[in-house]
Amino acid sequence: MFDKSKKIALVLGGGDLVKSLIEECIFKKIDFKIIAIKEYYTEIKNIKPQYYIGYNKIGNIFKILNQNNIRSVMFLGNIKKIPLQRLRPNLITFYYIIVLLTYYNKGDAELLNRIIKIFSKKGFDILDTRVLLKKYLASDKENNLSKFTKIISKETIKYYFELAKNFGKEDVGQSIIVKNNRIILREDKEGTDKMIEKYKKIKSNFPAFLVKVSKPAQDLIIDLP
């Protein structure tokens, strides 16, 4: 059960679900502050973040949380890990880079798990965004499969799901595009959107399917696909 009496911080990157999360917080009259990752956050009409924070000052996040007496945090949105040599961090951010250095190139799952531990050790609760986003997420009961039964079956969906899960084990990406039971494109470090752009250049009369799943060790509380 979500405790609406808690003041929370929404740490947000890019993506459509970001707007949905903000709207749900407003609708449910939750007391919240937005901390936008400025390299990725997309401006939303009539909704202005209270704080913008860039990669080079990401370590300031704890100061912001403490100044606002916030102990509960939600993370949502697309962000990408950038090469360390491109960073020009302030002192506190440099400190956390050193703390995370061992995990930075080990894969997203290990890095994010370590970040969660840092927040928890400082006394912050990481809240699950799915609690507020239920109506936007598919489930066994809530989905649109009935609209597409002529072109794909539930058994085929399960097969494609396993293909994507096996690809996710490589920790390179979590999305594939499948056509005629064959993977024709795989997500790489450029992300899902770039993969879709590549597909648009492929001419075909047969339907293809984008399959995006969580990686085997992915923590959905902080990293929703």
PDB file of C-alpha atoms in Angstrom:
ATOM      1  CA  MET A   1       0.000   0.000   0.000  1.00  0.00           C
ATOM      2  CA  PHE A   2       1.314   3.432  -0.994  1.00  0.00           C
ATOM      3  CA  ASP A   3       1.531   5.966   1.832  1.00  0.00           C
ATOM      4  CA  LYS A   4       0.290   9.271   0.383  1.00  0.00           C
ATOM      5  CA  SER A   5       1.333  11.142   3.513  1.00  0.00           C
ATOM      6  CA  LYS A   6       4.994  10.765   2.530  1.00  0.00           C
ATOM      7  CA  LYS A   7       6.718  13.543   0.662  1.00  0.00           C
ATOM      8  CA  ILE A   8       8.553  11.979  -2.284  1.00  0.00           C
ATOM      9  CA  ALA A   9      11.126  12.946  -4.885  1.00  0.00           C
ATOM     10  CA  LEU A  10      10.648  11.906  -8.492  1.00  0.00           C
ATOM     11  CA  VAL A  11      14.067  11.526 -10.116  1.00  0.00           C
ATOM     12  CA  LEU A  12      13.187  11.571 -13.802  1.00  0.00           C
ATOM     13  CA  GLY A  13      14.860  10.964 -17.137  1.00  0.00           C
ATOM     14  CA  GLY A  14      13.101  10.772 -20.502  1.00  0.00           C
ATOM     15  CA  GLY A  15      10.178   8.752 -21.847  1.00  0.00           C
ATOM     16  CA  ASP A  16       6.386   8.814 -22.060  1.00  0.00           C
ATOM     17  CA  LEU A  17       5.766   7.138 -18.696  1.00  0.00           C
ATOM     18  CA  VAL A  18       7.410  10.083 -16.929  1.00  0.00           C
ATOM     19  CA  LYS A  19       4.440  12.319 -17.719  1.00  0.00           C
ATOM     20  CA  SER A  20       2.022   9.579 -16.632  1.00  0.00           C
ATOM     21  CA  LEU A  21       3.772   9.233 -13.267  1.00  0.00           C
ATOM     22  CA  ILE A  22       3.634  12.981 -12.630  1.00  0.00           C
ATOM     23  CA  GLU A  23      -0.049  13.103 -13.566  1.00  0.00           C
ATOM     24  CA  GLU A  24      -0.815  10.212 -11.208  1.00  0.00           C
ATOM     25  CA  CYS A  25       0.952  12.002  -8.354  1.00  0.00           C
ATOM     26  CA  ILE A  26      -1.064  15.157  -9.042  1.00  0.00           C
ATOM     27  CA  PHE A  27      -4.342  13.209  -9.299  1.00  0.00           C
ATOM     28  CA  LYS A  28      -3.688  11.365  -6.043  1.00  0.00           C
ATOM     29  CA  LYS A  29      -2.626  14.617  -4.330  1.00  0.00           C
ATOM     30  CA  ILE A  30       0.808  13.306  -3.418  1.00  0.00           C
ATOM     31  CA  ASP A  31       3.326  15.825  -2.100  1.00  0.00           C
ATOM     32  CA  PHE A  32       6.262  15.540  -4.504  1.00  0.00           C
ATOM     33  CA  LYS A  33       9.258  17.342  -5.942  1.00  0.00           C
ATOM     34  CA  ILE A  34      10.703  16.698  -9.398  1.00  0.00           C
ATOM     35  CA  ILE A  35      14.453  16.300  -9.828  1.00  0.00           C
ATOM     36  CA  ALA A  36      15.015  16.210 -13.584  1.00  0.00           C
ATOM     37  CA  ILE A  37      18.113  14.706 -15.192  1.00  0.00           C
ATOM     38  CA  LYS A  38      18.642  17.609 -17.565  1.00  0.00           C
ATOM     39  CA  GLU A  39      20.449  15.660 -20.293  1.00  0.00           C
ATOM     40  CA  TYR A  40      17.367  13.454 -20.829  1.00  0.00           C
ATOM     41  CA  TYR A  41      14.285  15.004 -19.258  1.00  0.00           C
ATOM     42  CA  THR A  42      11.742  16.246 -21.817  1.00  0.00           C
ATOM     43  CA  GLU A  43       9.829  19.362 -20.858  1.00  0.00           C
ATOM     44  CA  ILE A  44       6.129  18.797 -20.133  1.00  0.00           C
ATOM     45  CA  LYS A  45       3.588  21.581 -20.636  1.00  0.00           C
ATOM     46  CA  ASN A  46       2.463  23.235 -17.385  1.00  0.00           C
ATOM     47  CA  ILE A  47       4.754  20.999 -15.310  1.00  0.00           C
ATOM     48  CA  LYS A  48       8.086  22.500 -14.281  1.00  0.00           C
ATOM     49  CA  PRO A  49      10.659  20.507 -12.277  1.00  0.00           C
ATOM     50  CA  GLN A  50      11.757  22.082  -9.016  1.00  0.00           C
ATOM     51  CA  TYR A  51      15.343  20.985  -9.712  1.00  0.00           C
ATOM     52  CA  TYR A  52      17.484  20.175 -12.734  1.00  0.00           C
ATOM     53  CA  ILE A  53      20.599  18.138 -12.176  1.00  0.00           C
ATOM     54  CA  GLY A  54      23.227  17.146 -14.731  1.00  0.00           C
ATOM     55  CA  TYR A  55      25.685  14.278 -14.780  1.00  0.00           C
ATOM     56  CA  ASN A  56      28.518  16.476 -13.547  1.00  0.00           C
ATOM     57  CA  LYS A  57      26.572  17.436 -10.412  1.00  0.00           C
ATOM     58  CA  ILE A  58      24.568  14.254  -9.831  1.00  0.00           C
ATOM     59  CA  GLY A  59      26.161  13.881  -6.404  1.00  0.00           C
ATOM     60  CA  ASN A  60      24.188  16.947  -5.270  1.00  0.00           C
ATOM     61  CA  ILE A  61      21.024  14.865  -5.190  1.00  0.00           C
ATOM     62  CA  PHE A  62      21.427  13.967  -1.511  1.00  0.00           C
ATOM     63  CA  LYS A  63      21.769  17.646  -0.573  1.00  0.00           C
ATOM     64  CA  ILE A  64      18.529  18.400  -2.438  1.00  0.00           C
ATOM     65  CA  LEU A  65      16.691  15.555  -0.713  1.00  0.00           C
ATOM     66  CA  ASN A  66      17.898  16.595   2.731  1.00  0.00           C
ATOM     67  CA  GLN A  67      17.065  20.274   2.165  1.00  0.00           C
ATOM     68  CA  ASN A  68      13.490  19.277   1.350  1.00  0.00           C
ATOM     69  CA  ASN A  69      13.223  16.740   4.180  1.00  0.00           C
ATOM     70  CA  ILE A  70      12.477  13.961   1.687  1.00  0.00           C
ATOM     71  CA  ARG A  71      13.226  10.339   2.587  1.00  0.00           C
ATOM     72  CA  SER A  72      11.301   8.559  -0.195  1.00  0.00           C
ATOM     73  CA  VAL A  73      12.442   8.480  -3.826  1.00  0.00           C
ATOM     74  CA  MET A  74      11.074   7.184  -7.121  1.00  0.00           C
ATOM     75  CA  PHE A  75      13.233   6.729 -10.218  1.00  0.00           C
ATOM     76  CA  LEU A  76      11.781   6.637 -13.726  1.00  0.00           C
ATOM     77  CA  GLY A  77      12.831   7.451 -17.260  1.00  0.00           C
ATOM     78  CA  ASN A  78      15.497   6.800 -19.819  1.00  0.00           C
ATOM     79  CA  ILE A  79      19.074   7.780 -19.104  1.00  0.00           C
ATOM     80  CA  LYS A  80      22.295   6.442 -20.571  1.00  0.00           C
ATOM     81  CA  LYS A  81      25.631   5.710 -18.984  1.00  0.00           C
ATOM     82  CA  ILE A  82      28.289   7.924 -20.536  1.00  0.00           C
ATOM     83  CA  PRO A  83      32.052   7.349 -20.735  1.00  0.00           C
ATOM     84  CA  LEU A  84      33.785   8.537 -17.576  1.00  0.00           C
ATOM     85  CA  GLN A  85      36.331  10.558 -19.561  1.00  0.00           C
ATOM     86  CA  ARG A  86      33.518  12.840 -20.759  1.00  0.00           C
ATOM     87  CA  LEU A  87      32.565  13.837 -17.227  1.00  0.00           C
ATOM     88  CA  ARG A  88      33.747  16.999 -15.486  1.00  0.00           C
ATOM     89  CA  PRO A  89      32.304  16.264 -12.041  1.00  0.00           C
ATOM     90  CA  ASN A  90      32.167  18.525  -9.034  1.00  0.00           C
ATOM     91  CA  LEU A  91      33.842  17.262  -5.868  1.00  0.00           C
ATOM     92  CA  ILE A  92      30.913  15.340  -4.352  1.00  0.00           C
ATOM     93  CA  THR A  93      30.071  13.714  -7.691  1.00  0.00           C
ATOM     94  CA  PHE A  94      33.717  12.728  -8.106  1.00  0.00           C
ATOM     95  CA  TYR A  95      33.532  11.040  -4.697  1.00  0.00           C
ATOM     96  CA  TYR A  96      30.569   8.895  -5.754  1.00  0.00           C
ATOM     97  CA  ILE A  97      32.248   8.048  -9.055  1.00  0.00           C
ATOM     98  CA  ILE A  98      35.154   6.625  -7.041  1.00  0.00           C
ATOM     99  CA  VAL A  99      32.694   4.664  -4.873  1.00  0.00           C
ATOM    100  CA  LEU A 100      30.992   3.217  -7.974  1.00  0.00           C
ATOM    101  CA  LEU A 101      34.082   2.846 -10.145  1.00  0.00           C
ATOM    102  CA  THR A 102      34.383  -0.926  -9.681  1.00  0.00           C
ATOM    103  CA  TYR A 103      30.785  -1.400 -10.854  1.00  0.00           C
ATOM    104  CA  TYR A 104      30.607   1.203 -13.624  1.00  0.00           C
ATOM    105  CA  ASN A 105      31.580  -1.095 -16.480  1.00  0.00           C
ATOM    106  CA  LYS A 106      30.189  -4.351 -15.083  1.00  0.00           C
ATOM    107  CA  GLY A 107      26.726  -3.907 -16.565  1.00  0.00           C
ATOM    108  CA  ASP A 108      23.691  -1.825 -15.673  1.00  0.00           C
ATOM    109  CA  ALA A 109      22.203  -4.305 -13.187  1.00  0.00           C
ATOM    110  CA  GLU A 110      25.231  -4.351 -10.884  1.00  0.00           C
ATOM    111  CA  LEU A 111      25.674  -0.583 -11.093  1.00  0.00           C
ATOM    112  CA  LEU A 112      22.031   0.150 -10.286  1.00  0.00           C
ATOM    113  CA  ASN A 113      21.997  -2.330  -7.415  1.00  0.00           C
ATOM    114  CA  ARG A 114      24.995  -0.540  -5.949  1.00  0.00           C
ATOM    115  CA  ILE A 115      23.267   2.834  -6.325  1.00  0.00           C
ATOM    116  CA  ILE A 116      20.230   1.480  -4.458  1.00  0.00           C
ATOM    117  CA  LYS A 117      22.524   0.373  -1.627  1.00  0.00           C
ATOM    118  CA  ILE A 118      24.013   3.870  -1.376  1.00  0.00           C
ATOM    119  CA  PHE A 119      20.546   5.427  -1.054  1.00  0.00           C
ATOM    120  CA  SER A 120      19.432   2.797   1.463  1.00  0.00           C
ATOM    121  CA  LYS A 121      22.568   3.231   3.560  1.00  0.00           C
ATOM    122  CA  LYS A 122      21.798   6.943   3.784  1.00  0.00           C
ATOM    123  CA  GLY A 123      18.290   6.182   5.042  1.00  0.00           C
ATOM    124  CA  PHE A 124      16.283   6.750   1.854  1.00  0.00           C
ATOM    125  CA  ASP A 125      13.440   4.484   0.741  1.00  0.00           C
ATOM    126  CA  ILE A 126      13.313   3.594  -2.959  1.00  0.00           C
ATOM    127  CA  LEU A 127       9.646   3.308  -3.940  1.00  0.00           C
ATOM    128  CA  ASP A 128       8.269   1.161  -6.764  1.00  0.00           C
ATOM    129  CA  THR A 129       6.746   3.307  -9.547  1.00  0.00           C
ATOM    130  CA  ARG A 130       4.540   0.388 -10.627  1.00  0.00           C
ATOM    131  CA  VAL A 131       2.322   1.067  -7.610  1.00  0.00           C
ATOM    132  CA  LEU A 132       1.225   4.321  -9.287  1.00  0.00           C
ATOM    133  CA  LEU A 133       1.464   3.130 -12.903  1.00  0.00           C
ATOM    134  CA  LYS A 134      -0.701  -0.004 -12.769  1.00  0.00           C
ATOM    135  CA  LYS A 135      -3.185   1.177 -15.378  1.00  0.00           C
ATOM    136  CA  TYR A 136      -0.378   1.890 -17.859  1.00  0.00           C
ATOM    137  CA  LEU A 137       1.256  -1.550 -17.584  1.00  0.00           C
ATOM    138  CA  ALA A 138       0.078  -4.745 -19.258  1.00  0.00           C
ATOM    139  CA  SER A 139      -0.830  -7.838 -17.248  1.00  0.00           C
ATOM    140  CA  ASP A 140      -2.495 -11.207 -17.865  1.00  0.00           C
ATOM    141  CA  LYS A 141      -5.880  -9.546 -17.431  1.00  0.00           C
ATOM    142  CA  GLU A 142      -5.133  -6.102 -18.835  1.00  0.00           C
ATOM    143  CA  ASN A 143      -3.693  -6.295 -22.364  1.00  0.00           C
ATOM    144  CA  ASN A 144      -4.679  -5.853 -26.005  1.00  0.00           C
ATOM    145  CA  LEU A 145      -3.912  -9.367 -27.280  1.00  0.00           C
ATOM    146  CA  SER A 146      -7.496  -9.801 -28.503  1.00  0.00           C
ATOM    147  CA  LYS A 147      -6.881  -7.133 -31.172  1.00  0.00           C
ATOM    148  CA  PHE A 148      -4.019  -9.090 -32.720  1.00  0.00           C
ATOM    149  CA  THR A 149      -5.023 -12.769 -32.521  1.00  0.00           C
ATOM    150  CA  LYS A 150      -5.091 -13.001 -36.325  1.00  0.00           C
ATOM    151  CA  ILE A 151      -1.373 -12.270 -36.595  1.00  0.00           C
ATOM    152  CA  ILE A 152       0.095 -13.649 -33.348  1.00  0.00           C
ATOM    153  CA  SER A 153      -0.831 -16.275 -30.764  1.00  0.00           C
ATOM    154  CA  LYS A 154      -0.159 -16.397 -27.039  1.00  0.00           C
ATOM    155  CA  GLU A 155       2.241 -19.305 -27.614  1.00  0.00           C
ATOM    156  CA  THR A 156       4.216 -17.253 -30.149  1.00  0.00           C
ATOM    157  CA  ILE A 157       4.383 -14.339 -27.714  1.00  0.00           C
ATOM    158  CA  LYS A 158       5.835 -16.663 -25.078  1.00  0.00           C
ATOM    159  CA  TYR A 159       8.416 -17.919 -27.584  1.00  0.00           C
ATOM    160  CA  TYR A 160       9.442 -14.365 -28.521  1.00  0.00           C
ATOM    161  CA  PHE A 161       9.578 -13.486 -24.820  1.00  0.00           C
ATOM    162  CA  GLU A 162      12.110 -16.273 -24.247  1.00  0.00           C
ATOM    163  CA  LEU A 163      14.162 -15.108 -27.244  1.00  0.00           C
ATOM    164  CA  ALA A 164      14.364 -11.628 -25.716  1.00  0.00           C
ATOM    165  CA  LYS A 165      15.174 -13.003 -22.252  1.00  0.00           C
ATOM    166  CA  ASN A 166      18.057 -15.047 -23.653  1.00  0.00           C
ATOM    167  CA  PHE A 167      19.359 -11.975 -25.479  1.00  0.00           C
ATOM    168  CA  GLY A 168      19.103  -9.979 -22.235  1.00  0.00           C
ATOM    169  CA  LYS A 169      21.529 -12.364 -20.539  1.00  0.00           C
ATOM    170  CA  GLU A 170      24.291 -10.822 -22.656  1.00  0.00           C
ATOM    171  CA  ASP A 171      23.653  -7.500 -20.808  1.00  0.00           C
ATOM    172  CA  VAL A 172      23.972  -5.545 -24.051  1.00  0.00           C
ATOM    173  CA  GLY A 173      20.325  -4.640 -24.547  1.00  0.00           C
ATOM    174  CA  GLN A 174      16.846  -5.822 -23.687  1.00  0.00           C
ATOM    175  CA  SER A 175      14.938  -5.356 -26.944  1.00  0.00           C
ATOM    176  CA  ILE A 176      14.718  -7.342 -30.148  1.00  0.00           C
ATOM    177  CA  ILE A 177      12.639  -7.176 -33.311  1.00  0.00           C
ATOM    178  CA  VAL A 178      11.359 -10.536 -34.522  1.00  0.00           C
ATOM    179  CA  LYS A 179       9.881 -11.495 -37.894  1.00  0.00           C
ATOM    180  CA  ASN A 180       8.867 -14.985 -39.025  1.00  0.00           C
ATOM    181  CA  ASN A 181      10.230 -16.438 -35.760  1.00  0.00           C
ATOM    182  CA  ARG A 182      13.665 -14.970 -36.457  1.00  0.00           C
ATOM    183  CA  ILE A 183      15.458 -12.105 -34.717  1.00  0.00           C
ATOM    184  CA  ILE A 184      16.204  -9.477 -37.352  1.00  0.00           C
ATOM    185  CA  LEU A 185      17.462  -6.664 -35.090  1.00  0.00           C
ATOM    186  CA  ARG A 186      18.944  -6.479 -31.600  1.00  0.00           C
ATOM    187  CA  GLU A 187      19.228  -3.472 -29.326  1.00  0.00           C
ATOM    188  CA  ASP A 188      22.775  -2.238 -28.790  1.00  0.00           C
ATOM    189  CA  LYS A 189      24.286   0.567 -26.715  1.00  0.00           C
ATOM    190  CA  GLU A 190      22.449   3.137 -28.882  1.00  0.00           C
ATOM    191  CA  GLY A 191      19.131   2.023 -27.391  1.00  0.00           C
ATOM    192  CA  THR A 192      15.675   0.871 -28.443  1.00  0.00           C
ATOM    193  CA  ASP A 193      14.728   4.008 -30.400  1.00  0.00           C
ATOM    194  CA  LYS A 194      17.767   3.656 -32.679  1.00  0.00           C
ATOM    195  CA  MET A 195      16.888   0.010 -33.291  1.00  0.00           C
ATOM    196  CA  ILE A 196      13.370   1.030 -34.334  1.00  0.00           C
ATOM    197  CA  GLU A 197      14.804   3.647 -36.708  1.00  0.00           C
ATOM    198  CA  LYS A 198      16.920   0.929 -38.333  1.00  0.00           C
ATOM    199  CA  TYR A 199      13.841  -1.253 -38.766  1.00  0.00           C
ATOM    200  CA  LYS A 200      11.975   1.531 -40.566  1.00  0.00           C
ATOM    201  CA  LYS A 201      14.547   1.251 -43.361  1.00  0.00           C
ATOM    202  CA  ILE A 202      13.720  -2.433 -43.894  1.00  0.00           C
ATOM    203  CA  LYS A 203      11.007  -3.045 -46.506  1.00  0.00           C
ATOM    204  CA  SER A 204       8.753  -6.006 -45.775  1.00  0.00           C
ATOM    205  CA  ASN A 205       5.161  -7.140 -46.265  1.00  0.00           C
ATOM    206  CA  PHE A 206       5.266  -9.385 -43.203  1.00  0.00           C
ATOM    207  CA  PRO A 207       4.467  -8.169 -39.673  1.00  0.00           C
ATOM    208  CA  ALA A 208       7.345  -7.795 -37.241  1.00  0.00           C
ATOM    209  CA  PHE A 209       7.219  -7.567 -33.461  1.00  0.00           C
ATOM    210  CA  LEU A 210       9.180  -5.448 -30.996  1.00  0.00           C
ATOM    211  CA  VAL A 211       9.873  -7.440 -27.835  1.00  0.00           C
ATOM    212  CA  LYS A 212      11.278  -5.598 -24.828  1.00  0.00           C
ATOM    213  CA  VAL A 213      11.807  -7.393 -21.522  1.00  0.00           C
ATOM    214  CA  SER A 214      13.698  -6.905 -18.299  1.00  0.00           C
ATOM    215  CA  LYS A 215      17.217  -8.276 -18.075  1.00  0.00           C
ATOM    216  CA  PRO A 216      17.713 -11.330 -15.815  1.00  0.00           C
ATOM    217  CA  ALA A 217      19.089  -9.340 -12.864  1.00  0.00           C
ATOM    218  CA  GLN A 218      17.254  -6.082 -13.550  1.00  0.00           C
ATOM    219  CA  ASP A 219      15.663  -4.397 -10.536  1.00  0.00           C
ATOM    220  CA  LEU A 220      12.280  -3.134 -11.745  1.00  0.00           C
ATOM    221  CA  ILE A 221      11.910  -0.817  -8.764  1.00  0.00           C
ATOM    222  CA  ILE A 222      14.605   1.513 -10.084  1.00  0.00           C
ATOM    223  CA  ASP A 223      14.878   0.406 -13.713  1.00  0.00           C
ATOM    224  CA  LEU A 224      11.517  -0.179 -15.396  1.00  0.00           C
ATOM    225  CA  PRO A 225      11.958  -1.263 -19.062  1.00  0.00           C
TER     226      PRO A 225
END
